[in-house]
Short mmCIF file of C-alpha atoms and ligand atoms in Angstrom, two decimals:
data_model
loop_
_atom_site.label_atom_id
_atom_site.label_comp_id
_atom_site.label_asym_id
_atom_site.label_seq_id
_atom_site.Cartn_x
_atom_site.Cartn_y
_atom_site.Cartn_z
CA MET A 265 -79.63 24.10 0.69
CA SER A 266 -80.70 20.23 2.00
CA LEU A 267 -79.90 19.33 5.25
CA GLU A 268 -76.85 17.41 4.43
CA ASN A 269 -75.81 19.78 2.63
CA SER A 270 -75.36 22.28 5.44
CA ALA A 271 -74.00 19.89 7.55
CA ASN A 272 -71.24 19.08 4.83
CA ALA A 273 -70.33 22.48 4.84
CA LEU A 274 -70.85 23.27 8.20
CA SER A 275 -68.33 20.93 8.75
CA ALA A 276 -65.95 22.52 6.87
CA VAL A 277 -66.42 25.62 8.46
CA LEU A 278 -65.55 23.75 11.61
CA ILE A 279 -62.29 22.42 10.28
CA SER A 280 -61.20 25.44 9.01
CA LEU A 281 -61.35 26.98 12.14
CA VAL A 282 -59.80 24.08 13.96
CA VAL A 283 -57.03 24.83 11.32
CA ILE A 284 -56.91 28.66 11.35
CA ALA A 285 -57.04 29.13 15.56
CA TYR A 286 -54.33 26.48 15.36
CA ALA A 287 -51.82 28.58 12.77
CA PHE A 288 -52.54 31.89 14.66
CA ASP A 289 -51.66 30.06 18.37
CA ALA A 290 -48.50 29.06 16.31
CA ILE A 291 -47.97 32.26 15.23
CA VAL A 292 -48.31 33.94 18.52
CA ASP A 293 -46.45 31.41 20.50
CA ARG A 294 -43.30 31.95 17.80
CA LEU A 295 -43.78 36.27 18.38
CA ASN A 296 -43.50 35.02 22.20
CA LEU A 297 -40.32 33.21 21.99
CA LYS A 298 -38.20 35.89 19.73
CA HIS A 299 -39.32 38.13 22.25
CA SER A 300 -38.10 36.73 24.49
CA GLU A 301 -35.08 36.64 23.99
CA LEU A 302 -34.44 40.25 23.67
CA PRO A 303 -32.64 42.38 25.90
CA VAL A 304 -33.56 43.14 29.77
CA PRO A 305 -33.64 47.49 30.00
CA GLU A 306 -30.90 48.39 32.21
CA LYS A 307 -33.21 49.12 35.13
CA PHE A 308 -34.25 45.51 35.33
CA ALA A 309 -30.60 43.98 34.04
CA ASP A 310 -29.87 42.41 37.69
CA LEU A 311 -33.11 40.61 37.90
CA TYR A 312 -31.44 37.28 36.49
CA ASP A 313 -27.57 36.89 36.29
CA ALA A 314 -26.08 35.32 33.37
CA GLU A 315 -26.48 32.18 33.97
CA LYS A 316 -30.30 31.82 35.19
CA ARG A 317 -30.85 34.81 32.08
CA GLN A 318 -30.23 31.70 29.85
CA LYS A 319 -31.45 28.76 31.82
CA SER A 320 -35.01 30.78 31.79
CA LEU A 321 -34.53 31.37 27.05
CA SER A 322 -33.97 27.15 27.54
CA TYR A 323 -36.98 26.38 29.57
CA GLU A 324 -38.92 28.92 27.15
CA LYS A 325 -37.47 26.83 24.15
CA ALA A 326 -37.98 23.99 25.68
CA LYS A 327 -41.72 24.62 26.09
CA TYR A 328 -42.25 26.23 22.84
CA GLY A 329 -40.81 23.25 21.00
CA PHE A 330 -42.95 20.93 22.98
CA GLY A 331 -46.14 23.46 22.57
CA VAL A 332 -45.32 22.56 18.47
CA ILE A 333 -45.49 18.40 19.07
CA GLU A 334 -48.86 19.02 21.07
CA GLY A 335 -50.57 21.60 18.47
CA VAL A 336 -49.59 19.84 15.59
CA ILE A 337 -50.66 16.27 17.21
CA THR A 338 -53.67 17.72 19.12
CA THR A 339 -54.97 20.16 15.78
CA VAL A 340 -54.20 16.59 13.48
CA VAL A 341 -56.18 14.46 15.68
CA THR A 342 -59.36 17.43 15.73
CA VAL A 343 -59.47 17.80 11.91
CA LEU A 344 -59.81 13.74 11.51
CA ALA A 345 -62.10 13.62 14.44
CA LEU A 346 -64.49 16.17 12.16
CA ALA A 347 -63.91 14.72 8.65
CA PHE A 348 -64.48 11.40 9.66
CA GLY A 349 -67.17 12.22 12.04
CA TRP A 350 -65.86 10.28 15.27
CA ALA A 351 -67.97 12.50 17.59
CA GLY A 352 -70.81 11.01 15.91
CA ALA A 353 -69.10 7.79 15.95
CA LEU A 354 -69.01 7.41 19.47
CA ASP A 355 -72.71 9.52 19.97
CA SER A 356 -73.90 5.90 18.17
CA PHE A 357 -71.54 4.03 20.50
CA VAL A 358 -73.41 5.01 23.26
CA ARG A 359 -77.06 5.05 22.20
CA GLY A 360 -76.17 1.00 21.97
CA TYR A 361 -76.61 1.16 26.15
CA SER A 362 -79.56 3.65 26.26
CA THR A 363 -82.72 5.24 25.23
CA ASN A 364 -82.63 8.27 27.62
CA GLU A 365 -81.26 11.12 25.66
CA VAL A 366 -80.24 12.60 29.01
CA VAL A 367 -78.17 9.50 30.27
CA VAL A 368 -76.79 9.51 26.05
CA SER A 369 -75.54 12.94 26.84
CA VAL A 370 -73.92 12.51 30.20
CA ALA A 371 -72.29 9.46 28.67
CA PHE A 372 -71.09 10.88 25.86
CA PHE A 373 -69.91 14.07 27.82
CA LEU A 374 -67.82 11.36 30.23
CA ALA A 375 -66.48 9.59 27.29
CA LEU A 376 -65.24 12.20 25.57
CA GLY A 377 -63.63 13.36 28.97
CA LEU A 378 -62.34 10.15 29.32
CA ILE A 379 -61.02 9.78 26.12
CA SER A 380 -58.96 13.08 25.84
CA THR A 381 -57.79 12.85 29.18
CA VAL A 382 -56.38 9.56 28.51
CA ALA A 383 -55.08 11.34 24.90
CA GLY A 384 -53.54 13.69 26.96
CA LEU A 385 -51.03 11.73 29.53
CA PRO A 386 -48.23 11.22 27.03
CA PHE A 387 -48.15 15.16 26.90
CA SER A 388 -49.09 15.45 30.42
CA ILE A 389 -46.30 13.01 31.80
CA TYR A 390 -43.92 14.69 29.51
CA ARG A 391 -44.36 17.50 30.50
CA THR A 392 -44.36 16.98 34.05
CA PHE A 393 -40.98 14.67 34.52
CA VAL A 394 -39.12 16.29 31.52
CA ILE A 395 -39.62 19.34 30.76
CA GLU A 396 -40.10 20.21 34.92
CA ALA A 397 -38.09 18.22 36.10
CA LYS A 398 -34.97 19.23 33.96
CA PHE A 399 -35.35 22.61 35.12
CA ASP A 400 -35.42 21.58 38.90
CA PHE A 401 -39.32 22.49 39.13
CA ASN A 402 -40.65 18.62 39.51
CA THR A 403 -41.42 17.27 42.92
CA THR A 404 -43.89 15.47 41.47
CA THR A 405 -43.50 11.75 42.46
CA PRO A 406 -45.16 8.63 39.94
CA LEU A 407 -47.83 7.87 42.62
CA THR A 408 -49.25 11.25 42.89
CA PHE A 409 -49.00 11.49 39.48
CA ILE A 410 -50.80 8.67 38.92
CA THR A 411 -53.10 9.62 42.01
CA ASP A 412 -53.57 12.94 40.62
CA LYS A 413 -54.83 11.69 37.38
CA LEU A 414 -57.31 9.45 38.93
CA LYS A 415 -59.13 11.76 41.34
CA GLY A 416 -59.55 14.20 38.90
CA LEU A 417 -61.10 11.48 36.33
CA VAL A 418 -63.70 10.68 39.29
CA ILE A 419 -63.90 14.21 40.63
CA SER A 420 -64.90 15.96 37.45
CA GLY A 421 -66.97 13.34 36.40
CA VAL A 422 -69.33 13.26 39.24
CA LEU A 423 -68.91 17.01 38.89
CA ILE A 424 -69.46 17.66 35.53
CA GLY A 425 -72.20 14.62 35.44
CA LEU A 426 -74.13 16.48 37.64
CA LEU A 427 -74.44 19.92 35.87
CA LEU A 428 -74.41 18.67 32.33
CA GLY A 429 -77.61 16.03 33.72
CA ALA A 430 -79.06 18.83 34.91
CA LEU A 431 -78.48 20.82 31.50
CA ALA A 432 -80.00 17.84 29.57
CA SER A 433 -82.32 17.43 31.42
CA LEU A 434 -83.82 20.67 30.84
CA TYR A 435 -83.25 20.90 27.50
CA GLN A 436 -85.59 18.05 27.84
CA VAL A 437 -88.14 19.22 29.32
CA LEU A 438 -87.91 22.99 28.01
CA GLY A 439 -86.54 22.69 24.20
CA THR A 440 -83.86 25.10 23.38
CA ASN A 441 -86.05 27.18 25.91
CA PHE A 442 -84.23 25.79 28.06
CA TRP A 443 -80.95 28.01 27.98
CA PHE A 444 -82.15 30.60 30.83
CA ALA A 445 -83.38 27.83 33.76
CA GLY A 446 -79.64 26.27 31.93
CA TRP A 447 -77.88 29.79 32.94
CA VAL A 448 -79.31 29.86 36.41
CA THR A 449 -78.71 26.38 37.20
CA PHE A 450 -75.57 26.89 35.92
CA THR A 451 -74.64 30.46 38.22
CA LEU A 452 -75.51 28.55 41.35
CA PHE A 453 -73.35 25.40 40.31
CA SER A 454 -70.11 27.69 39.96
CA LEU A 455 -71.06 29.75 42.34
CA ALA A 456 -71.15 26.96 45.31
CA MET A 457 -67.88 26.07 43.49
CA PHE A 458 -66.63 29.04 44.02
CA ALA A 459 -67.39 29.19 47.73
CA TRP A 460 -66.70 25.37 49.09
CA GLY A 461 -63.73 24.38 46.65
CA THR A 462 -61.31 25.17 49.18
CA THR A 463 -62.80 23.62 51.42
CA VAL A 464 -64.21 20.10 49.88
CA ILE A 465 -62.30 19.95 46.57
CA THR A 466 -58.32 21.43 47.81
CA PRO A 467 -58.35 18.77 50.69
CA LEU A 468 -58.35 15.56 48.17
CA PHE A 469 -55.22 16.93 46.33
CA ASN A 470 -53.12 18.88 49.05
CA LYS A 471 -52.86 19.03 52.69
CA LEU A 472 -54.32 22.55 54.13
CA THR A 473 -52.27 23.18 57.92
CA ILE A 474 -53.30 25.81 59.99
CA LEU A 475 -50.15 28.69 60.04
CA PRO A 476 -48.48 28.34 63.14
CA ASP A 477 -47.60 30.70 65.82
CA GLY A 478 -44.51 32.60 65.15
CA GLU A 479 -42.85 35.41 63.72
CA LEU A 480 -44.86 34.82 60.06
CA ARG A 481 -48.38 34.56 61.97
CA ASP A 482 -48.16 37.25 64.26
CA ALA A 483 -47.09 39.72 61.19
CA ILE A 484 -50.04 38.72 59.30
CA VAL A 485 -52.08 39.04 62.44
CA ALA A 486 -50.68 42.59 62.50
CA TYR A 487 -51.82 43.47 59.19
CA CYS A 488 -54.84 41.78 58.62
CA THR A 489 -55.71 43.14 62.17
CA SER A 490 -54.47 46.92 60.53
CA GLN A 491 -56.81 46.48 57.69
CA GLY A 492 -59.60 44.95 59.75
CA TYR A 493 -59.82 41.99 58.02
CA GLU A 494 -60.77 39.07 60.06
CA ILE A 495 -58.00 36.73 59.16
CA GLY A 496 -60.71 33.73 59.39
CA ARG A 497 -59.44 30.80 57.47
CA LEU A 498 -55.61 31.03 56.31
CA PHE A 499 -53.76 28.13 55.32
CA VAL A 500 -49.94 26.83 54.25
CA MET A 501 -50.64 24.18 51.49
CA ASP A 502 -48.50 21.43 50.85
CA GLY A 503 -46.76 22.73 47.25
CA SER A 504 -43.78 21.68 47.39
CA LYS A 505 -45.89 17.46 46.54
CA ARG A 506 -46.07 18.91 43.14
CA SER A 507 -43.17 21.89 41.98
CA THR A 508 -40.89 23.65 43.74
CA LYS A 509 -42.76 26.85 42.24
CA ALA A 510 -44.03 29.46 44.81
CA ASN A 511 -47.24 30.64 45.11
CA ALA A 512 -51.11 32.11 46.74
CA TYR A 513 -54.40 32.56 46.41
CA PHE A 514 -57.80 33.73 47.57
CA ALA A 515 -60.76 31.80 47.29
CA GLY A 516 -64.06 31.56 48.39
CA ILE A 517 -66.97 34.28 49.41
CA GLY A 518 -68.51 35.66 52.43
CA ARG A 519 -67.51 33.20 55.95
CA ALA A 520 -65.84 30.71 53.70
CA LYS A 521 -63.29 33.29 52.48
CA THR A 522 -59.74 31.40 52.22
CA ILE A 523 -56.04 32.64 51.73
CA VAL A 524 -53.70 29.78 50.50
CA LEU A 525 -49.83 30.45 51.46
CA PHE A 526 -47.41 27.56 49.24
CA ASP A 527 -45.24 26.01 51.85
CA THR A 528 -42.86 26.90 48.98
CA LEU A 529 -43.72 30.60 48.99
CA ILE A 530 -42.73 30.91 53.05
CA GLU A 531 -39.74 28.71 52.60
CA LYS A 532 -38.39 31.40 49.96
CA LEU A 533 -39.75 34.89 50.62
CA THR A 534 -38.86 36.46 54.16
CA THR A 535 -41.38 37.33 56.44
CA GLU A 536 -41.71 40.99 55.48
CA GLU A 537 -42.31 39.40 51.88
CA VAL A 538 -44.89 37.10 52.40
CA VAL A 539 -47.09 39.57 54.52
CA ALA A 540 -46.22 41.88 51.41
CA VAL A 541 -48.10 39.03 49.12
CA LEU A 542 -50.85 38.24 51.07
CA ALA A 543 -51.94 41.97 51.56
CA HIS A 544 -52.00 41.69 47.41
CA GLU A 545 -54.49 38.92 47.90
CA VAL A 546 -56.33 40.98 50.90
CA GLY A 547 -56.38 43.67 48.28
CA HIS A 548 -58.56 41.44 45.95
CA TYR A 549 -60.90 40.83 48.55
CA LYS A 550 -60.92 44.16 50.04
CA ARG A 551 -61.66 45.60 46.46
CA LYS A 552 -64.03 43.18 45.50
CA HIS A 553 -62.41 41.42 42.90
CA ILE A 554 -64.16 38.29 43.56
CA PHE A 555 -67.52 39.67 43.61
CA THR A 556 -67.08 41.31 39.97
CA MET A 557 -65.30 38.58 38.75
CA LEU A 558 -68.11 36.34 39.54
CA TYR A 559 -70.49 38.98 37.83
CA MET A 560 -68.55 38.43 35.08
CA SER A 561 -67.83 35.51 34.76
CA ALA A 562 -71.94 34.53 35.00
CA PHE A 563 -72.40 37.32 32.26
CA GLN A 564 -70.47 35.32 29.86
CA THR A 565 -72.36 32.63 30.69
CA PHE A 566 -75.44 34.34 30.02
CA LEU A 567 -74.48 35.22 26.54
CA LEU A 568 -73.49 31.76 25.71
CA LEU A 569 -76.49 29.37 26.85
CA GLY A 570 -78.40 32.42 25.23
CA LEU A 571 -76.44 31.28 21.86
CA LEU A 572 -76.33 27.91 22.33
CA GLY A 573 -80.21 28.16 22.98
CA VAL A 574 -80.91 29.21 18.99
CA ALA A 575 -77.81 27.33 17.87
CA LEU A 576 -79.48 24.42 19.27
CA ASN A 577 -82.60 24.94 16.59
CA PHE A 578 -79.92 23.95 14.01
CA ASP A 579 -79.91 19.94 13.70
CA ALA A 580 -77.03 20.77 10.64
CA ILE A 581 -74.54 21.05 13.68
CA SER A 582 -74.98 18.26 15.22
CA LEU A 583 -74.85 16.31 11.52
CA ALA A 584 -71.74 17.70 10.92
CA LEU A 585 -70.38 16.31 13.83
CA GLY A 586 -71.38 12.70 12.56
CA GLY A 587 -74.03 12.59 14.22
CA ASP A 588 -77.20 10.39 12.77
CA VAL A 589 -79.89 12.19 15.01
CA ALA A 590 -79.21 16.19 16.52
CA SER A 591 -78.90 15.74 19.81
CA PHE A 592 -78.12 17.93 22.82
CA HIS A 593 -74.67 17.48 23.27
CA LEU A 594 -73.10 17.03 19.98
CA GLY A 595 -74.77 20.27 19.29
CA ALA A 596 -73.14 21.77 22.05
CA LEU A 597 -70.02 20.61 21.03
CA GLY A 598 -70.42 22.02 17.49
CA PHE A 599 -71.35 25.02 18.56
CA LEU A 600 -68.68 25.29 21.61
CA LEU A 601 -65.75 24.75 18.63
CA LEU A 602 -67.95 27.26 16.19
CA LEU A 603 -67.40 29.88 18.65
CA THR A 604 -63.57 29.48 19.07
CA PRO A 605 -62.82 33.06 17.51
CA LEU A 606 -65.82 34.95 20.49
CA ASP A 607 -64.76 32.87 22.57
CA MET A 608 -61.18 34.37 21.79
CA VAL A 609 -62.30 37.66 21.92
CA ILE A 610 -64.00 37.01 25.01
CA SER A 611 -61.43 35.12 26.74
CA MET A 612 -58.89 39.11 25.95
CA ILE A 613 -61.27 41.16 27.43
CA SER A 614 -61.60 38.88 31.29
CA MET A 615 -57.79 38.26 30.91
CA ALA A 616 -57.52 42.07 30.30
CA TYR A 617 -59.67 42.82 33.26
CA SER A 618 -57.71 40.52 35.51
CA ARG A 619 -54.39 42.13 34.83
CA ALA A 620 -55.87 45.06 35.36
CA LYS A 621 -56.98 43.79 38.87
CA GLU A 622 -53.29 42.07 39.49
CA PHE A 623 -51.80 45.91 38.84
CA ASP A 624 -54.38 47.41 41.76
CA ALA A 625 -54.20 44.22 44.53
CA ASP A 626 -50.07 45.05 43.71
CA GLU A 627 -50.91 48.82 44.74
CA PHE A 628 -53.56 47.95 47.46
CA SER A 629 -50.49 46.56 49.07
CA THR A 630 -47.83 48.38 48.41
CA SER A 631 -50.17 51.36 50.37
CA THR A 632 -51.17 48.94 52.75
CA TYR A 633 -48.38 47.54 54.13
CA PRO A 634 -45.07 49.61 52.74
CA GLY A 635 -41.23 49.13 51.63
CA PRO A 636 -39.54 46.90 49.10
CA HIS A 637 -41.47 43.87 50.25
CA LEU A 638 -43.71 43.44 47.10
CA ARG A 639 -41.52 44.19 44.90
CA SER A 640 -38.58 41.82 45.92
CA GLY A 641 -40.99 39.47 46.68
CA LEU A 642 -42.52 39.24 43.26
CA ALA A 643 -39.39 39.33 41.84
CA LYS A 644 -38.36 35.97 43.83
CA ILE A 645 -41.24 34.03 42.65
CA SER A 646 -40.89 34.73 38.89
CA ILE A 647 -37.32 35.00 38.56
CA ASP A 648 -37.52 31.33 40.86
CA ALA A 649 -39.81 30.17 38.38
CA LEU A 650 -37.31 31.18 35.19
CA SER A 651 -40.09 33.36 33.99
CA ASN A 652 -39.95 35.32 30.69
CA LEU A 653 -39.11 38.73 31.09
CA ASN A 654 -40.05 39.96 27.73
CA PRO A 655 -43.24 38.30 26.88
CA HIS A 656 -44.35 38.92 23.22
CA PRO A 657 -47.49 42.10 23.98
CA LEU A 658 -50.41 39.91 21.66
CA TRP A 659 -48.82 36.77 23.70
CA VAL A 660 -49.52 38.44 26.96
CA LYS A 661 -53.14 39.82 25.31
CA ILE A 662 -53.77 35.96 24.81
CA HIS A 663 -52.42 34.09 27.09
CA ALA A 664 -51.53 36.37 30.27
CA THR A 665 -53.70 36.33 33.76
CA HIS A 666 -51.02 37.99 35.47
CA PRO A 667 -49.05 41.16 33.86
CA PRO A 668 -45.44 40.22 33.43
CA LEU A 669 -43.51 40.88 36.10
CA MET A 670 -41.52 44.13 34.93
CA GLN A 671 -44.81 46.07 34.12
CA ARG A 672 -45.53 44.89 37.52
CA LEU A 673 -42.63 46.39 38.86
CA GLU A 674 -42.61 49.40 36.90
CA ALA A 675 -46.20 50.31 38.10
CA LEU A 676 -45.07 49.56 41.67
CA ASP A 677 -41.88 51.60 41.25
CA VAL A 678 -44.48 54.33 40.11
CA ALA A 679 -46.76 53.89 43.28
CA ASN A 680 -43.69 54.33 45.30
CA GLY A 681 -42.57 56.84 43.70
CA VAL A 682 -39.46 55.56 42.94
CA GLU A 683 -37.20 57.71 40.42
CA GLN A 684 -37.60 56.77 36.57
CA GLY A 685 -35.01 55.86 34.77
CA SER A 686 -34.71 58.22 31.54
ZN1 ZN B 48 -53.44 39.15 42.20
#
């Protein structure tokens, strides 16, 4: 087959993949919506009162309906871009300004990022100011929204520019053997991001304050001391700046290990419930979930970059995207699209892993800080966020980093030896 024929065949494959992936997603979302309407088991019937349950279903419906529109538009635009070689056109455009391959690759990705951010703005605005606002979650002001987007563009531009610049330079020097050195670079970069992200990047978007002295701090210190967890970096974040939804998370490694509690969490939960949620985060640290997660993602990029090294041998990939010449950036972009099915499998594996670790952290919390507090705290957070009690199992496999609420409560009941209903 000539290079041109291979490129045409490949272009057809890419278009089919985009359409199939969309159709699959649409079916799963539809199943999920239907599943969410199923009645809640007797045991959990009192989680929602009738009015709130109705509101939760309306929230699911609103998100679903908007997702359909967004999905259709995105898919149509992607298919058009592939059919008419828009990526190739962008490549030619960038080449009008530079002949340096590394500069061209970086400029190509930055331009692509800028275009997709701008194109995604209407969706983002609608989601924040219409859907989230309608269900009383949104607290983002237009000014915060605009500065978030601008800051996000600049910061991701710098970070992605640096990382891709490094990868494209390695590719220029080492050819398709670049992938191993590329993997080392990528891994060091993500480690640095993970270690210092909360220290360097989070404060650009949010205010992190030390939890003030008082009942809550005393309770947290007492718990952490009992577990031999050095409290070091414990922050309260002004999550209320954007949303009323409550949350907490663990980040960082070594001395930079950090627990962040949203101000909305402290506001909504009792002292004991906050400690139980914090105990869950300490569990992620104590049970070494963070490290296994880092190893797993390092292995994942090892696999991906190794395959990319192979894929870059095929000039047809760049030509299939409409490029006149083969290049690192078009090859990489086409490769990522081709990878959609494998990517889905990998993502399902890592989501399954993540959900297992959530159960494990819950178990840690309830065994080191006994009582009904984690159960009631989790229920409050989820119900307040109008969580879907009945997500479809397939939807959970594909999208959920956390297990559905009822499964988590069930597991806690088992761990606490609460008698099971028949
Ligand atoms: Zn967790």
